[in-house]
CSV table of C-alpha atoms and ligand atoms in Angstrom, one decimal:
chain,number,residue,atom,x,y,z
A,19,MET,CA,11.2,-14.7,-15.5
A,20,ALA,CA,7.7,-13.6,-14.8
A,21,ILE,CA,6.9,-12.7,-11.2
A,22,ILE,CA,3.2,-13.1,-11.8
A,23,GLU,CA,1.6,-15.6,-14.2
A,24,ALA,CA,-2.1,-16.2,-14.8
A,25,LYS,CA,-3.1,-19.0,-17.1
A,26,ASN,CA,-6.6,-19.5,-18.4
A,27,LEU,CA,-7.7,-18.0,-15.1
A,28,VAL,CA,-11.4,-18.4,-14.6
A,29,LYS,CA,-13.7,-17.4,-11.7
A,30,GLU,CA,-17.4,-18.2,-11.7
A,31,TYR,CA,-19.7,-17.0,-8.9
A,32,LYS,CA,-22.6,-18.9,-7.8
A,33,THR,CA,-25.6,-16.6,-7.2
A,34,ILE,CA,-29.0,-17.5,-5.7
A,35,ILE,CA,-32.1,-17.1,-7.7
A,36,LYS,CA,-35.0,-16.4,-5.5
A,37,ASP,CA,-38.7,-16.2,-6.7
A,38,LYS,CA,-40.5,-13.2,-5.6
A,39,GLY,CA,-42.6,-12.8,-2.4
A,40,ILE,CA,-42.9,-14.8,0.7
A,41,LEU,CA,-43.7,-18.0,-1.2
A,42,GLY,CA,-40.5,-17.6,-3.1
A,43,TYR,CA,-38.6,-17.2,0.1
A,44,ILE,CA,-40.0,-20.4,1.5
A,45,LYS,CA,-39.4,-22.2,-1.7
A,46,HIS,CA,-35.8,-21.2,-1.7
A,47,LEU,CA,-35.4,-22.5,2.0
A,48,PHE,CA,-36.4,-26.0,0.8
A,49,LYS,CA,-35.0,-26.1,-2.7
A,50,PRO,CA,-32.5,-23.3,-3.4
A,51,LYS,CA,-31.7,-22.6,-7.0
A,52,TYR,CA,-28.4,-21.2,-8.2
A,53,GLU,CA,-27.1,-19.8,-11.4
A,54,LYS,CA,-23.4,-19.3,-12.4
A,55,PHE,CA,-21.9,-16.2,-13.4
A,56,THR,CA,-18.5,-16.0,-15.0
A,57,ALA,CA,-16.6,-12.9,-13.7
A,58,VAL,CA,-13.2,-13.8,-15.0
A,59,ASP,CA,-13.4,-15.7,-18.3
A,60,GLY,CA,-9.9,-17.3,-19.3
A,61,ILE,CA,-7.3,-14.7,-18.5
A,62,ASN,CA,-3.7,-15.1,-19.4
A,63,PHE,CA,-0.9,-12.7,-18.6
A,64,GLU,CA,2.7,-12.6,-17.5
A,65,ILE,CA,4.0,-9.7,-15.4
A,66,ASN,CA,7.7,-9.1,-14.8
A,67,GLU,CA,9.4,-7.9,-11.7
A,68,GLY,CA,9.4,-4.1,-11.4
A,69,GLU,CA,6.5,-3.5,-14.0
A,70,LEU,CA,3.9,-0.8,-13.2
A,71,VAL,CA,0.7,-2.3,-14.6
A,72,GLY,CA,-2.7,-0.5,-15.0
A,73,TYR,CA,-5.4,-3.1,-14.8
A,74,ILE,CA,-8.5,-1.3,-16.2
A,75,GLY,CA,-11.9,-1.9,-17.5
A,76,GLU,CA,-15.6,-0.9,-16.8
A,77,ASN,CA,-17.4,-1.4,-13.6
A,78,GLY,CA,-18.0,-5.0,-13.2
A,79,ALA,CA,-15.4,-6.1,-15.8
A,80,GLY,CA,-13.7,-8.4,-13.4
A,81,LYS,CA,-10.7,-6.5,-12.1
A,82,SER,CA,-11.2,-6.9,-8.3
A,83,THR,CA,-12.0,-10.6,-8.8
A,84,THR,CA,-8.7,-11.0,-10.6
A,85,ILE,CA,-6.9,-9.1,-7.9
A,86,LYS,CA,-8.4,-11.2,-5.2
A,87,MET,CA,-7.4,-14.4,-7.0
A,88,LEU,CA,-3.8,-13.0,-7.4
A,89,THR,CA,-3.6,-12.2,-3.6
A,90,GLY,CA,-5.1,-15.6,-2.7
A,91,ILE,CA,-8.3,-14.3,-1.1
A,92,LEU,CA,-10.3,-16.2,-3.8
A,93,THR,CA,-9.8,-19.6,-5.2
A,94,PRO,CA,-9.9,-19.7,-9.0
A,95,THR,CA,-12.7,-22.0,-10.5
A,96,SER,CA,-10.1,-23.2,-13.1
A,97,GLY,CA,-6.9,-22.1,-14.5
A,98,GLU,CA,-3.7,-21.2,-12.6
A,99,VAL,CA,-2.1,-18.3,-10.7
A,100,ILE,CA,1.7,-18.3,-9.8
A,101,VAL,CA,3.0,-15.5,-7.9
A,102,ASN,CA,6.7,-15.4,-7.1
A,103,GLY,CA,6.7,-19.2,-7.5
A,104,LEU,CA,3.7,-19.8,-5.2
A,105,VAL,CA,0.1,-20.6,-5.8
A,106,PRO,CA,-1.4,-17.8,-3.7
A,107,TYR,CA,-4.6,-19.5,-2.3
A,108,LYS,CA,-2.7,-22.6,-1.4
A,109,SER,CA,0.3,-20.8,0.3
A,110,ARG,CA,-1.5,-17.7,1.7
A,111,ILE,CA,0.8,-17.1,4.7
A,112,GLU,CA,4.1,-17.6,2.6
A,113,ASN,CA,2.6,-15.4,-0.3
A,114,ASN,CA,1.5,-12.7,2.1
A,115,LYS,CA,5.1,-12.0,3.0
A,116,ASN,CA,5.8,-11.1,-0.5
A,117,ILE,CA,2.9,-8.9,-1.2
A,118,GLY,CA,1.1,-5.8,-0.1
A,119,ALA,CA,-2.6,-5.0,-1.0
A,120,VAL,CA,-4.9,-2.0,-0.7
A,121,PHE,CA,-8.6,-2.6,-1.4
A,122,GLY,CA,-10.5,0.8,-1.9
A,123,GLN,CA,-12.2,1.9,1.1
A,124,LYS,CA,-11.3,-1.2,3.3
A,125,THR,CA,-8.7,-0.7,5.9
A,126,GLN,CA,-6.0,-3.0,7.2
A,127,LEU,CA,-5.1,-0.6,10.0
A,128,TRP,CA,-6.5,-1.1,13.5
A,129,TRP,CA,-9.5,1.3,13.9
A,130,ASP,CA,-9.1,2.3,17.5
A,131,LEU,CA,-5.3,2.5,17.6
A,132,PRO,CA,-3.1,5.4,16.7
A,133,VAL,CA,-1.6,4.9,13.3
A,134,ILE,CA,1.9,4.4,14.7
A,135,GLU,CA,0.7,1.4,16.8
A,136,SER,CA,-0.7,-0.2,13.7
A,137,PHE,CA,2.7,0.3,12.0
A,138,ARG,CA,4.4,-1.3,15.0
A,139,LEU,CA,2.0,-4.4,14.8
A,140,ILE,CA,2.7,-4.8,11.1
A,141,LYS,CA,6.4,-4.6,11.9
A,142,LYS,CA,5.9,-7.5,14.4
A,143,MET,CA,3.7,-9.4,12.1
A,144,TYR,CA,6.1,-9.4,9.2
A,145,LYS,CA,9.1,-9.4,11.4
A,146,ILE,CA,10.5,-6.2,9.8
A,147,PRO,CA,14.2,-5.7,11.1
A,148,GLU,CA,14.4,-2.7,13.3
A,149,GLY,CA,16.8,-0.7,11.0
A,150,GLU,CA,14.6,-1.4,7.9
A,151,TYR,CA,11.5,-0.4,9.7
A,152,ARG,CA,13.0,2.9,10.9
A,153,LYS,CA,14.3,3.7,7.5
A,154,ASN,CA,11.0,3.1,5.8
A,155,LEU,CA,9.0,4.9,8.4
A,156,LYS,CA,11.2,8.0,8.1
A,157,LYS,CA,11.0,7.9,4.2
A,158,PHE,CA,7.2,7.1,4.1
A,159,THR,CA,6.5,9.9,6.7
A,160,GLU,CA,8.2,12.4,4.5
A,161,LEU,CA,6.9,11.3,1.1
A,162,LEU,CA,3.3,10.9,2.3
A,163,ASP,CA,3.4,13.7,4.8
A,164,LEU,CA,2.3,11.6,7.9
A,165,GLU,CA,4.1,13.5,10.6
A,166,ASP,CA,0.9,14.9,12.1
A,167,LEU,CA,-1.1,11.7,11.7
A,168,LEU,CA,1.0,9.0,13.3
A,169,GLU,CA,-0.3,9.6,16.8
A,170,LYS,CA,-4.0,9.9,15.7
A,171,GLN,CA,-6.5,7.1,16.0
A,172,VAL,CA,-7.3,5.6,12.6
A,173,LYS,CA,-11.0,6.1,13.1
A,174,ASN,CA,-10.5,9.9,13.4
A,175,LEU,CA,-8.7,10.3,10.0
A,176,SER,CA,-10.2,11.7,6.9
A,177,LEU,CA,-10.4,9.5,3.9
A,178,GLY,CA,-7.3,11.0,2.3
A,179,GLN,CA,-5.3,10.9,5.6
A,180,LYS,CA,-6.4,7.3,6.1
A,181,MET,CA,-5.3,6.3,2.5
A,182,ARG,CA,-1.9,7.9,2.9
A,183,CYS,CA,-1.4,5.8,6.1
A,184,GLU,CA,-2.8,2.7,4.3
A,185,ILE,CA,-0.3,3.1,1.5
A,186,ALA,CA,2.5,3.4,4.0
A,187,ALA,CA,1.3,0.3,5.9
A,188,THR,CA,1.2,-1.6,2.6
A,189,PHE,CA,4.8,-0.9,1.7
A,190,LEU,CA,6.4,-1.1,5.1
A,191,HIS,CA,7.5,-4.7,4.9
A,192,ASN,CA,9.1,-4.0,1.4
A,193,PRO,CA,6.8,-6.3,-0.4
A,194,LYS,CA,7.9,-7.6,-3.8
A,195,ILE,CA,4.5,-7.1,-5.3
A,196,VAL,CA,1.8,-4.6,-4.5
A,197,TYR,CA,-1.9,-4.7,-5.6
A,198,LEU,CA,-3.7,-1.4,-5.3
A,199,ASP,CA,-7.4,-1.8,-6.1
A,200,GLU,CA,-8.8,1.8,-6.5
A,201,PRO,CA,-6.4,3.4,-4.1
A,202,THR,CA,-7.3,6.9,-5.1
A,203,ILE,CA,-11.0,6.7,-5.0
A,204,GLY,CA,-12.6,9.6,-3.5
A,205,LEU,CA,-9.4,11.5,-2.9
A,206,ASP,CA,-8.6,15.1,-3.7
A,207,VAL,CA,-6.2,16.0,-6.5
A,208,LEU,CA,-3.3,16.7,-4.2
A,209,VAL,CA,-3.6,13.5,-2.3
A,210,LYS,CA,-3.9,11.6,-5.5
A,211,GLU,CA,-0.6,13.3,-6.8
A,212,ASN,CA,1.1,12.4,-3.5
A,213,ILE,CA,0.1,8.8,-3.8
A,214,ARG,CA,1.1,8.5,-7.4
A,215,ARG,CA,4.6,10.2,-6.7
A,216,PHE,CA,4.9,7.6,-3.8
A,217,ILE,CA,4.3,4.6,-5.9
A,218,LYS,CA,6.7,5.7,-8.6
A,219,ASN,CA,9.3,6.5,-6.0
A,220,ILE,CA,9.2,3.2,-4.4
A,221,ASN,CA,9.0,1.3,-7.7
A,222,LYS,CA,12.2,3.1,-8.9
A,223,GLU,CA,14.0,2.6,-5.7
A,224,LYS,CA,13.0,-1.0,-4.8
A,225,ASN,CA,11.8,-2.4,-8.2
A,226,THR,CA,8.5,-3.2,-6.6
A,227,THR,CA,6.0,-4.7,-9.0
A,228,VAL,CA,2.8,-2.8,-8.9
A,229,ILE,CA,-0.6,-3.7,-10.2
A,230,LEU,CA,-3.1,-0.9,-10.1
A,231,THR,CA,-6.8,-0.7,-10.8
A,232,THR,CA,-8.5,2.6,-11.1
A,233,HIS,CA,-11.1,4.6,-12.8
A,234,ASP,CA,-9.0,7.8,-12.7
A,235,VAL,CA,-7.2,7.8,-16.1
A,236,LYS,CA,-4.5,10.1,-14.7
A,237,ASP,CA,-3.4,7.4,-12.3
A,238,ILE,CA,-2.6,5.4,-15.4
A,239,GLU,CA,-1.1,8.3,-17.3
A,240,GLU,CA,1.1,9.1,-14.5
A,241,VAL,CA,2.0,5.7,-12.9
A,242,CYS,CA,1.8,2.9,-15.4
A,243,ASP,CA,3.9,1.8,-18.3
A,244,ARG,CA,1.6,-1.1,-19.3
A,245,ILE,CA,-2.0,-1.4,-19.6
A,246,ILE,CA,-4.2,-4.5,-19.4
A,247,LEU,CA,-7.7,-3.8,-20.3
A,248,ILE,CA,-10.5,-6.3,-19.6
A,249,ASP,CA,-14.1,-6.4,-20.6
A,250,LYS,CA,-16.6,-8.8,-19.4
A,251,GLY,CA,-13.9,-10.9,-17.8
A,252,LYS,CA,-11.7,-11.2,-20.9
A,253,ILE,CA,-8.6,-9.3,-21.8
A,254,ILE,CA,-9.1,-7.0,-24.8
A,255,PHE,CA,-5.7,-5.2,-24.7
A,256,ASP,CA,-2.3,-6.0,-23.1
A,257,GLY,CA,0.7,-4.0,-23.9
A,258,GLU,CA,2.6,-0.7,-23.5
A,259,LYS,CA,0.6,2.4,-22.7
A,260,GLN,CA,2.0,4.1,-25.8
A,261,LYS,CA,0.9,1.2,-28.0
A,262,PHE,CA,-2.5,1.3,-26.6
A,263,LYS,CA,-2.8,5.0,-27.6
A,264,ASP,CA,-1.3,4.3,-31.0
A,265,ASN,CA,-3.8,1.4,-31.5
A,266,TYR,CA,-6.9,3.0,-30.4
A,267,GLY,CA,-6.3,6.7,-30.3
A,268,LYS,CA,-6.9,7.6,-33.9
A,269,ASN,CA,-8.7,10.8,-33.2
A,270,ILE,CA,-6.7,14.1,-33.4
A,271,LYS,CA,-8.0,17.3,-32.0
A,272,ALA,CA,-6.8,20.5,-33.6
A,273,GLU,CA,-7.3,24.1,-32.6
A,274,LEU,CA,-6.7,26.8,-35.4
A,275,ILE,CA,-6.3,30.5,-34.6
A,276,VAL,CA,-7.8,32.2,-37.7
A,277,LYS,CA,-8.6,35.7,-39.1
A,278,ASP,CA,-10.7,37.1,-41.9
A,279,LYS,CA,-13.1,34.2,-41.7
A,280,VAL,CA,-15.9,34.3,-44.1
A,281,GLY,CA,-19.3,33.1,-42.6
A,282,ASN,CA,-19.9,29.9,-40.7
A,283,MET,CA,-17.4,27.2,-41.5
A,284,ALA,CA,-19.5,24.2,-40.3
A,285,GLU,CA,-22.2,25.2,-42.8
A,286,LYS,CA,-19.7,25.7,-45.6
A,287,ILE,CA,-17.7,22.7,-45.2
A,288,ASN,CA,-19.4,19.4,-45.4
A,289,SER,CA,-16.4,17.1,-45.2
A,290,GLU,CA,-16.6,13.4,-44.2
A,291,ASN,CA,-12.9,13.6,-43.1
A,292,PHE,CA,-13.2,16.0,-40.3
A,293,THR,CA,-15.7,17.6,-38.1
A,294,ILE,CA,-15.8,21.1,-36.7
A,295,THR,CA,-16.8,21.1,-33.1
A,296,GLU,CA,-16.6,24.7,-32.1
A,297,GLU,CA,-16.0,28.0,-34.0
A,298,SER,CA,-15.8,31.8,-33.5
A,299,ASN,CA,-14.2,34.6,-35.6
A,300,GLU,CA,-10.8,33.8,-34.2
A,301,LEU,CA,-10.9,30.1,-33.3
A,302,ILE,CA,-11.9,26.9,-35.0
A,303,LYS,CA,-11.9,23.7,-33.1
A,304,LEU,CA,-12.1,20.4,-35.0
A,305,LYS,CA,-11.3,16.7,-34.8
A,306,PHE,CA,-10.3,14.2,-37.5
A,307,SER,CA,-9.0,10.7,-37.7
A,308,HIS,CA,-5.5,10.2,-39.0
A,309,GLU,CA,-6.8,7.1,-40.7
A,310,LYS,CA,-8.9,9.3,-43.0
A,311,THR,CA,-7.0,12.4,-43.6
A,312,THR,CA,-4.0,14.5,-42.6
A,313,ILE,CA,-3.8,17.9,-41.1
A,314,MET,CA,-2.4,19.2,-44.3
A,315,ASN,CA,-5.7,18.2,-46.2
A,316,VAL,CA,-7.7,19.7,-43.3
A,317,MET,CA,-5.8,23.0,-43.5
A,318,GLU,CA,-6.1,23.3,-47.3
A,319,GLU,CA,-9.8,22.9,-47.0
A,320,ILE,CA,-10.1,25.4,-44.0
A,321,SER,CA,-7.7,28.0,-45.7
A,322,LYS,CA,-10.4,28.5,-48.5
A,323,TYR,CA,-12.5,30.4,-46.0
A,324,CYS,CA,-10.1,32.2,-43.8
A,325,LYS,CA,-6.3,32.8,-43.0
A,326,VAL,CA,-4.8,30.4,-40.5
A,327,LEU,CA,-2.4,32.1,-38.0
A,328,ASP,CA,-1.6,29.2,-35.8
A,329,ILE,CA,-2.4,25.7,-35.1
A,330,HIS,CA,-2.3,23.5,-32.0
A,331,MET,CA,-2.9,19.7,-32.3
A,332,GLN,CA,-3.6,17.2,-29.6
A,333,GLU,CA,-3.6,13.4,-29.6
A,334,SER,CA,-6.5,11.6,-28.1
A,335,GLU,CA,-6.1,11.4,-24.4
A,336,LEU,CA,-6.4,8.1,-22.6
A,337,GLU,CA,-9.7,9.2,-21.1
A,338,ASP,CA,-11.2,9.8,-24.6
A,339,ILE,CA,-10.0,6.5,-25.9
A,340,LEU,CA,-11.5,4.6,-23.1
A,341,LYS,CA,-14.8,6.5,-23.4
A,342,GLU,CA,-14.9,5.3,-27.1
A,343,ILE,CA,-14.1,1.8,-26.2
A,344,TYR,CA,-16.5,1.6,-23.4
A,345,LYS,CA,-19.4,3.2,-25.5
A,346,LYS,CA,-18.9,0.6,-28.2
A,347,GLY,CA,-19.0,-2.2,-25.7
B,411,ATP,N1,-19.1,-12.4,-4.4
B,411,ATP,C1,-19.8,-12.3,-5.7
B,411,ATP,N2,-20.8,-13.1,-5.9
B,411,ATP,C2,-21.5,-12.9,-7.1
B,411,ATP,N3,-21.0,-12.1,-8.1
B,411,ATP,C3,-20.1,-11.3,-7.9
B,411,ATP,C4,-19.3,-11.3,-6.5
B,411,ATP,N4,-18.3,-10.5,-6.6
B,411,ATP,C5,-18.3,-9.9,-7.9
B,411,ATP,N5,-19.4,-10.4,-8.5
B,411,ATP,C6,-19.7,-10.1,-10.1
B,411,ATP,O1,-18.6,-10.3,-10.8
B,411,ATP,C7,-18.5,-9.2,-11.7
B,411,ATP,C8,-17.1,-8.7,-11.6
B,411,ATP,O2,-17.0,-8.0,-10.4
B,411,ATP,P1,-15.6,-7.3,-9.9
B,411,ATP,O3,-15.8,-6.7,-8.6
B,411,ATP,O4,-14.6,-8.2,-10.2
B,411,ATP,O5,-15.5,-6.1,-10.9
B,411,ATP,P2,-14.6,-4.8,-11.1
B,411,ATP,O6,-14.0,-4.8,-12.5
B,411,ATP,O7,-13.8,-4.7,-9.9
B,411,ATP,O8,-15.7,-3.6,-11.1
B,411,ATP,P3,-15.5,-2.1,-10.3
B,411,ATP,O9,-14.8,-1.2,-11.3
B,411,ATP,O10,-16.9,-1.7,-10.2
B,411,ATP,O11,-14.9,-2.3,-9.1
B,411,ATP,C9,-19.6,-8.2,-11.5
B,411,ATP,O12,-20.7,-8.5,-12.5
B,411,ATP,C10,-20.0,-8.6,-10.0
B,411,ATP,O13,-21.4,-8.3,-9.9
B,412,MG,MG1,-13.4,-3.4,-8.3
């Protein structure tokens, strides 16, 4: 059975329209005008326990708005959300026991306290049994390399240090579901790696369901099995990561190591089926769509003008696929 269900989920924001200038301001005071904006526009999905889902889309697509409805911070305009049998905005306290959430640069830790004191407060708040708390603290300290940070005040931590503590705090009460809204934003590559490893590790051990929004495609590549892609508040893809690549990743890049090349290839070959993107005497880089041609046909054409010694092919990376989709709108 699904642990998270969204049914025809809609969120409209009401925004104020003000006329320009002081007169506009005064008019607004007496007769405010509003317009509606639909940020999430009829979304449906079911997520099963233990899934690692990448919830992605362009800036402003409606990701954070969805996550906020799933956590119960926002009330949907219409439609339904059911998380672990609860309607989050109606049963916030009960729901909070089952979930953990990280929102980008906001912190749930107490600014002036040493990190360990925040952890102790969380232990009290969630009534985490002593043994469980110690076990998690030990494990998380190792995995996220927190040893030297625990006694430091949160306000004195760097962004990456703070996020590692934040992640630990989020998982401390063994939540069934964790929402991570851009947890790797602004972090260096090693910290990102560390956080990704941590998420995968905990998911494997505790079957924690994770919904991750991010603009770093590597987060998705390394952590998620399933992708939900939204655009202007609507889902445009929902399925396995590999299926996403198969559906959209039609472009193949190839690098050919060549010798005895005769003149400039790009000038000689004017094929509609493939494009030469770079060439030198020893190397030709090209791309083609496997809908239009095959590597055998490409080779046949190229071999007319040189000897091909070696070939290296690469499927489209997630990043390229997303770029294409975003560009096309
Ligand atoms: N409180 C609000 N009032 C009015 N409009 C809002 C509010 N919050 C978000 N929006 C609008 O709703 C749309 C979706 O915003 P949301 O924050 O969900 O996007 P997002 O997919 O998380 O984007 P990003 O990748 O930039 O974080 C945007 O156009 C945004 O301007
Ligand atoms: Mg967002």
